[in-house]
PDB file of C-alpha atoms and ligand atoms in Angstrom:
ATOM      1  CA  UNK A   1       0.000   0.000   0.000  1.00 57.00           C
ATOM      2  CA  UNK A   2       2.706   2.461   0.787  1.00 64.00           C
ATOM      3  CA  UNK A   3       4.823   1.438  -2.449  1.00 68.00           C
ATOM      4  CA  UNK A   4       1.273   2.072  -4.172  1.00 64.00           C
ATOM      5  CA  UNK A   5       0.804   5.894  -2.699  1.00 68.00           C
ATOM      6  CA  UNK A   6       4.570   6.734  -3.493  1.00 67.00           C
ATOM      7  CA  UNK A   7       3.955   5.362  -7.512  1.00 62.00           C
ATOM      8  CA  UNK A   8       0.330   7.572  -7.043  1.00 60.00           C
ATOM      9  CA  UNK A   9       2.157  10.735  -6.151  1.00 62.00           C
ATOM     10  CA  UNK A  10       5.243  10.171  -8.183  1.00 57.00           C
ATOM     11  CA  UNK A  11       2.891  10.264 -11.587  1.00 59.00           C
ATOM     12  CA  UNK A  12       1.062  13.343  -9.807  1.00 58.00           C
ATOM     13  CA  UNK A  13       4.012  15.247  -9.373  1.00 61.00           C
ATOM     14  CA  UNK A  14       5.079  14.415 -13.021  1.00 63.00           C
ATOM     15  CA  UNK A  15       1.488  15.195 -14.037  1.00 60.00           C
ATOM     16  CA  UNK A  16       1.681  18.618 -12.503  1.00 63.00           C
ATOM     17  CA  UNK A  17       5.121  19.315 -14.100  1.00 64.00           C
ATOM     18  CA  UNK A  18       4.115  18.321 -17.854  1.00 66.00           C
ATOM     19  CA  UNK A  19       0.922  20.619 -16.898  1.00 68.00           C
ATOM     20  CA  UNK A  20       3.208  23.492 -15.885  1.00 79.00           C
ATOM     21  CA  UNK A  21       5.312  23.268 -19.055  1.00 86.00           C
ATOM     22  CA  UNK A  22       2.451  23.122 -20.972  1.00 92.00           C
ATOM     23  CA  UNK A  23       0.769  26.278 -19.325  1.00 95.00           C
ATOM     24  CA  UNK A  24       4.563  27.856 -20.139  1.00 96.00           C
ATOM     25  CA  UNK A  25       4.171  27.210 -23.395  1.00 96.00           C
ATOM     26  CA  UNK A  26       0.713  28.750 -23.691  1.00 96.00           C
ATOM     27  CA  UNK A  27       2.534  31.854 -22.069  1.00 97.00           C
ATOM     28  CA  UNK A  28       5.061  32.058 -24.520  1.00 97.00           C
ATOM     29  CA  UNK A  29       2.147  31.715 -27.490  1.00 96.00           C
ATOM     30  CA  UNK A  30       0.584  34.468 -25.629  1.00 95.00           C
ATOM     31  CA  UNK A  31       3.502  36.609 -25.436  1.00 95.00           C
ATOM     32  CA  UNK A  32       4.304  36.363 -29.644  1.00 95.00           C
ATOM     33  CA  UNK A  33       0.869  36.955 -30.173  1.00 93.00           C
ATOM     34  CA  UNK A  34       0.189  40.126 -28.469  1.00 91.00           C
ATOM     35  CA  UNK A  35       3.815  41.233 -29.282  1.00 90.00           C
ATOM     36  CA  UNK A  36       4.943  42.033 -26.326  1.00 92.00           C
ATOM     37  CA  UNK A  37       8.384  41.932 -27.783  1.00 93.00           C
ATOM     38  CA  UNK A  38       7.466  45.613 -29.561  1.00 89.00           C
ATOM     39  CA  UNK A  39       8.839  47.114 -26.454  1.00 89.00           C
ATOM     40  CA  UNK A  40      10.365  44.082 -25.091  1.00 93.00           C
ATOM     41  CA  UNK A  41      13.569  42.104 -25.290  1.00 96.00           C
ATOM     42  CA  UNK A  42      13.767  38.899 -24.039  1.00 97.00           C
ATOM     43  CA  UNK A  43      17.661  36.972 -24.628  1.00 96.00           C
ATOM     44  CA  UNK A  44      18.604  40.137 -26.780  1.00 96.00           C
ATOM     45  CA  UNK A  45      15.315  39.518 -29.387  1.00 96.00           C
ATOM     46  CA  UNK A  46      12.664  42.052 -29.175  1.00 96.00           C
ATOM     47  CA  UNK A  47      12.626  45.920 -28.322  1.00 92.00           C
ATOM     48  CA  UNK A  48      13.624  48.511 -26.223  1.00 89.00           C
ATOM     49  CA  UNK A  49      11.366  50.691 -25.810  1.00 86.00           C
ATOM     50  CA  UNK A  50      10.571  49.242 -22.367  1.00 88.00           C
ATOM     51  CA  UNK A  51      12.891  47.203 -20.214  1.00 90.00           C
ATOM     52  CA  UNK A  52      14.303  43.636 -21.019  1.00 95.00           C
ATOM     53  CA  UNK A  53      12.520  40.781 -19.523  1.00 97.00           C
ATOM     54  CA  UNK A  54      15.477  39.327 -18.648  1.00 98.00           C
ATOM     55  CA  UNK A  55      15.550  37.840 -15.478  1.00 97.00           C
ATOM     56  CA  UNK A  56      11.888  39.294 -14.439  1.00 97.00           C
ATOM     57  CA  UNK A  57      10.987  35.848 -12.407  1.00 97.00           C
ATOM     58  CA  UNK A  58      14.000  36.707 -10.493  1.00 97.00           C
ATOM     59  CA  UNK A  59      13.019  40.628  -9.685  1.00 97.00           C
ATOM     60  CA  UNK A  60       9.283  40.433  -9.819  1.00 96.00           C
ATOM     61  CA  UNK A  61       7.065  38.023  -7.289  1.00 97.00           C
ATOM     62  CA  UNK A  62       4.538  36.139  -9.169  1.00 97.00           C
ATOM     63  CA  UNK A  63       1.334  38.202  -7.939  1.00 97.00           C
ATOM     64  CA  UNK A  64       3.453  41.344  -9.003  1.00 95.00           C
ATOM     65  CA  UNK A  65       4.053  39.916 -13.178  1.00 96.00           C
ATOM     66  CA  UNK A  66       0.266  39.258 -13.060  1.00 95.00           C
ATOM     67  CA  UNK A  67      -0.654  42.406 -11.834  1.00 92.00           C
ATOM     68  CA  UNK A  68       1.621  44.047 -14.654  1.00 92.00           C
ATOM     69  CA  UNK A  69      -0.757  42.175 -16.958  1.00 91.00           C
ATOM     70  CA  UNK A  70      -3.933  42.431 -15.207  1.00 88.00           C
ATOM     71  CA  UNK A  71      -3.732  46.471 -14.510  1.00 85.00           C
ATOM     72  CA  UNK A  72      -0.773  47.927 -16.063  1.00 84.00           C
ATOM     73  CA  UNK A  73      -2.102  51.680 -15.425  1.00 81.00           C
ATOM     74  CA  UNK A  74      -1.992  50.602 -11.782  1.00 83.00           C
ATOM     75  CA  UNK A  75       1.277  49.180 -12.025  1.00 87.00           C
ATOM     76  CA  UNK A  76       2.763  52.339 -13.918  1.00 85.00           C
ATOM     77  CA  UNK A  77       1.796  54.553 -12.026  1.00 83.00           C
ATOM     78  CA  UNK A  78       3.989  53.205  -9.187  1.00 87.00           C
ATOM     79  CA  UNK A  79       7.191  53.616 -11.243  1.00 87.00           C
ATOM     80  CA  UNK A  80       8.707  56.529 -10.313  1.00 86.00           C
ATOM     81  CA  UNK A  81       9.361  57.564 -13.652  1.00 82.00           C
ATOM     82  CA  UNK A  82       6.092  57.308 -15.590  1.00 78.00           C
ATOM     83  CA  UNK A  83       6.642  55.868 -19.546  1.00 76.00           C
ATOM     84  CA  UNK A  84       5.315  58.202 -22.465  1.00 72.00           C
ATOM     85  CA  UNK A  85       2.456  57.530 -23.331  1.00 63.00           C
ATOM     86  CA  UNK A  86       3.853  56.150 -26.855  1.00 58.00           C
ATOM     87  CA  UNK A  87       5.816  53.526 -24.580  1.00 60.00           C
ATOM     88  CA  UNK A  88       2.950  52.906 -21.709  1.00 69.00           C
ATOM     89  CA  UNK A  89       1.866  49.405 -21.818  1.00 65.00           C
ATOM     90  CA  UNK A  90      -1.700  50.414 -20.075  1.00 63.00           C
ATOM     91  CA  UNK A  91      -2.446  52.289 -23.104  1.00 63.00           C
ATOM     92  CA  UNK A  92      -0.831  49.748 -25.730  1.00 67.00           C
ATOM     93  CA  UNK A  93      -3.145  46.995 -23.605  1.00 71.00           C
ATOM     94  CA  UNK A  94      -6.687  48.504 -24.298  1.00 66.00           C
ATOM     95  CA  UNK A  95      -5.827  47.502 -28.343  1.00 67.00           C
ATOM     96  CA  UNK A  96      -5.095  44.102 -27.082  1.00 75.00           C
ATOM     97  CA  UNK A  97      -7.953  41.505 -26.058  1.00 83.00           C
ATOM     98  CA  UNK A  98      -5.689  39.505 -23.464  1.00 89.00           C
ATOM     99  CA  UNK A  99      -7.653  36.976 -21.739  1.00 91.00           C
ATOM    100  CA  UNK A 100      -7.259  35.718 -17.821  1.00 92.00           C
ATOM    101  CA  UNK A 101      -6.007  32.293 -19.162  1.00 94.00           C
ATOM    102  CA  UNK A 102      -3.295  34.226 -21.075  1.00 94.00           C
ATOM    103  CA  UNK A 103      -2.424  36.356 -18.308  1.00 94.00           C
ATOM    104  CA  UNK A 104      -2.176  32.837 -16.023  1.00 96.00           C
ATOM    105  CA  UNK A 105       0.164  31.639 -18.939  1.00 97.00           C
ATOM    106  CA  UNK A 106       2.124  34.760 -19.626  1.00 96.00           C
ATOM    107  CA  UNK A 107       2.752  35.265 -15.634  1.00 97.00           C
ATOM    108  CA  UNK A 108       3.687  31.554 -15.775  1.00 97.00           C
ATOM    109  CA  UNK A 109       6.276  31.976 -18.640  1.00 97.00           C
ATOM    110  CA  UNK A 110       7.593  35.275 -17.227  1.00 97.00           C
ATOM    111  CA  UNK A 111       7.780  33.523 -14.040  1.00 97.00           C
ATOM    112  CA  UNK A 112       9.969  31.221 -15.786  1.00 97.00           C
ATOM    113  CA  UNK A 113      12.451  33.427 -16.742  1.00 97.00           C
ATOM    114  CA  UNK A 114      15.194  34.139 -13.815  1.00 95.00           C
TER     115      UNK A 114
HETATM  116  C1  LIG B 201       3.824  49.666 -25.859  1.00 69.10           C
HETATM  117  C2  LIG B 201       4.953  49.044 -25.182  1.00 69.10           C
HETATM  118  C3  LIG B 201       4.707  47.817 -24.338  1.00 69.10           C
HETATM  119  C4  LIG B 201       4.128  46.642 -24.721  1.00 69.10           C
HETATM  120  C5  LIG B 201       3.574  46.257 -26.095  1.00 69.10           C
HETATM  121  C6  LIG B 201       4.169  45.772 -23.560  1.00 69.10           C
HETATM  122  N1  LIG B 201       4.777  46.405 -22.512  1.00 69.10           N
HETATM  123 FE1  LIG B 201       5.243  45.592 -20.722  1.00 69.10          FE
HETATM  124  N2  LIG B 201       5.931  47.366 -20.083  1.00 69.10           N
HETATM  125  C7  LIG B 201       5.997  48.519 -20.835  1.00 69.10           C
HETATM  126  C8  LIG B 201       6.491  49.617 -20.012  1.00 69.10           C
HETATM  127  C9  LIG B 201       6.723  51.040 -20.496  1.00 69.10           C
HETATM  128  C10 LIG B 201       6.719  49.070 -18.730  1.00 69.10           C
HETATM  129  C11 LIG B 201       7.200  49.792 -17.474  1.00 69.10           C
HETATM  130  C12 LIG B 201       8.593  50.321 -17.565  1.00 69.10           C
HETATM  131  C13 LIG B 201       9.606  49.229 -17.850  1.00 69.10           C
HETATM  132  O1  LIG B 201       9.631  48.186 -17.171  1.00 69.10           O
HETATM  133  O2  LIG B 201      10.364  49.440 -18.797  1.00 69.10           O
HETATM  134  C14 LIG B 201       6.367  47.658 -18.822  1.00 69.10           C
HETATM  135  C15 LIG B 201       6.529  46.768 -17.784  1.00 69.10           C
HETATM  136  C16 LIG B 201       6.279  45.403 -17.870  1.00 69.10           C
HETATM  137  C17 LIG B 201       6.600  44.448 -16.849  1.00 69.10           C
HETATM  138  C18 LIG B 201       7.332  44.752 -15.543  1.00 69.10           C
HETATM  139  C19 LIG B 201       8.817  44.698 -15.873  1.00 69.10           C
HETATM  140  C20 LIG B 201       9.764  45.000 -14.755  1.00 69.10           C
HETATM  141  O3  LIG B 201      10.958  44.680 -14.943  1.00 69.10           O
HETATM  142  O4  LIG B 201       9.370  45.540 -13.731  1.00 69.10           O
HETATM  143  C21 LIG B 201       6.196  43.227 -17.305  1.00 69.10           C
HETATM  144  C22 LIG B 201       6.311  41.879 -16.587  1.00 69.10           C
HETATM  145  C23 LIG B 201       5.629  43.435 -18.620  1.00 69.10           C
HETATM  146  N3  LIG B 201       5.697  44.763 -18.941  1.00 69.10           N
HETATM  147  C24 LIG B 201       5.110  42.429 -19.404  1.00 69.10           C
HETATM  148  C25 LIG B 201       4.545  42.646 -20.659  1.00 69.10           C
HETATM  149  C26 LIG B 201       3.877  41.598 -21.437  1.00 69.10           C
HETATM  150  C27 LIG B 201       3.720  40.147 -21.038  1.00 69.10           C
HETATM  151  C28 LIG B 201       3.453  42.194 -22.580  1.00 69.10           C
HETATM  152  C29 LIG B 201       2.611  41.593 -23.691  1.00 69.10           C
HETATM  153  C30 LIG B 201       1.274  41.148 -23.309  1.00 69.10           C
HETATM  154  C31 LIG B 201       3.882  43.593 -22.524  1.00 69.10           C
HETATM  155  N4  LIG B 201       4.521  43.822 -21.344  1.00 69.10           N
HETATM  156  C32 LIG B 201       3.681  44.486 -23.546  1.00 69.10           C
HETATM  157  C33 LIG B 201       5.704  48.647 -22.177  1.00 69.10           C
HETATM  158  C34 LIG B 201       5.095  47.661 -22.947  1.00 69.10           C
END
């Protein structure tokens, strides 16, 4: 019985894993196709009109990347210096239709990246 719970929550745990990877992957989908990258680098590829996502799981907490996605106005208007409006990702968001299961994936990828 105990061998039997350790093979049960051995395939869980791998379960869990291949449905992480596969909600990163979703993220990254998410990210090309609502071009972040515009104003984005990520590994050198993308623009620089904001900054590079480099490293973002590392100086962002989770709740923090999804609120970036969720309410970007919010988020902005904590920086202390506010972007152009040309460059402000609230205003480049309200042309975009991003749904909650992207923003679950994108804050997963992003999460991803340290
Ligand atoms: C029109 C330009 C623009 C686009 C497009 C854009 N952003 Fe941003 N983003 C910004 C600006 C400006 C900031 C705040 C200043 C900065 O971090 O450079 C920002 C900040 C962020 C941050 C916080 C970064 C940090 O280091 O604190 C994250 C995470 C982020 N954006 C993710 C995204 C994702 C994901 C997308 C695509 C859905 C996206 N952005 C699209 C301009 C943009």
């Amino acid at each position: 019985m105990k061998r039997f719970s350790a093979v049960v929550a051995l395939v869980m745990f791998a379960g869990v894993g291949v449905f992480a990877q596969g909600k990163v992957d979703e993220g990254k989908a998410a990210y090309a196709l609502h071009k972040c990258s515009t104003c984005h680098a990520i590994g050198g590829a993308g623009g620089k009109l904001a900054s590079s996502l480099d490293g973002v799981g590392t100086k962002l907490k989770v709740a923090d990347i999804k609120k970036w996605l969720e309410d970007p106005a919010a988020m902005e208007a904590k920086l202390d210096k506010k972007p152009k409006m040309a460059m402000s990702a609230a205003a480049s968001f309200k042309t975009k239709k991003i749904t909650p299961a992207e923003i679950d994936a994108m804050t997963a990828y992003l999460a991803t990246l340290k």
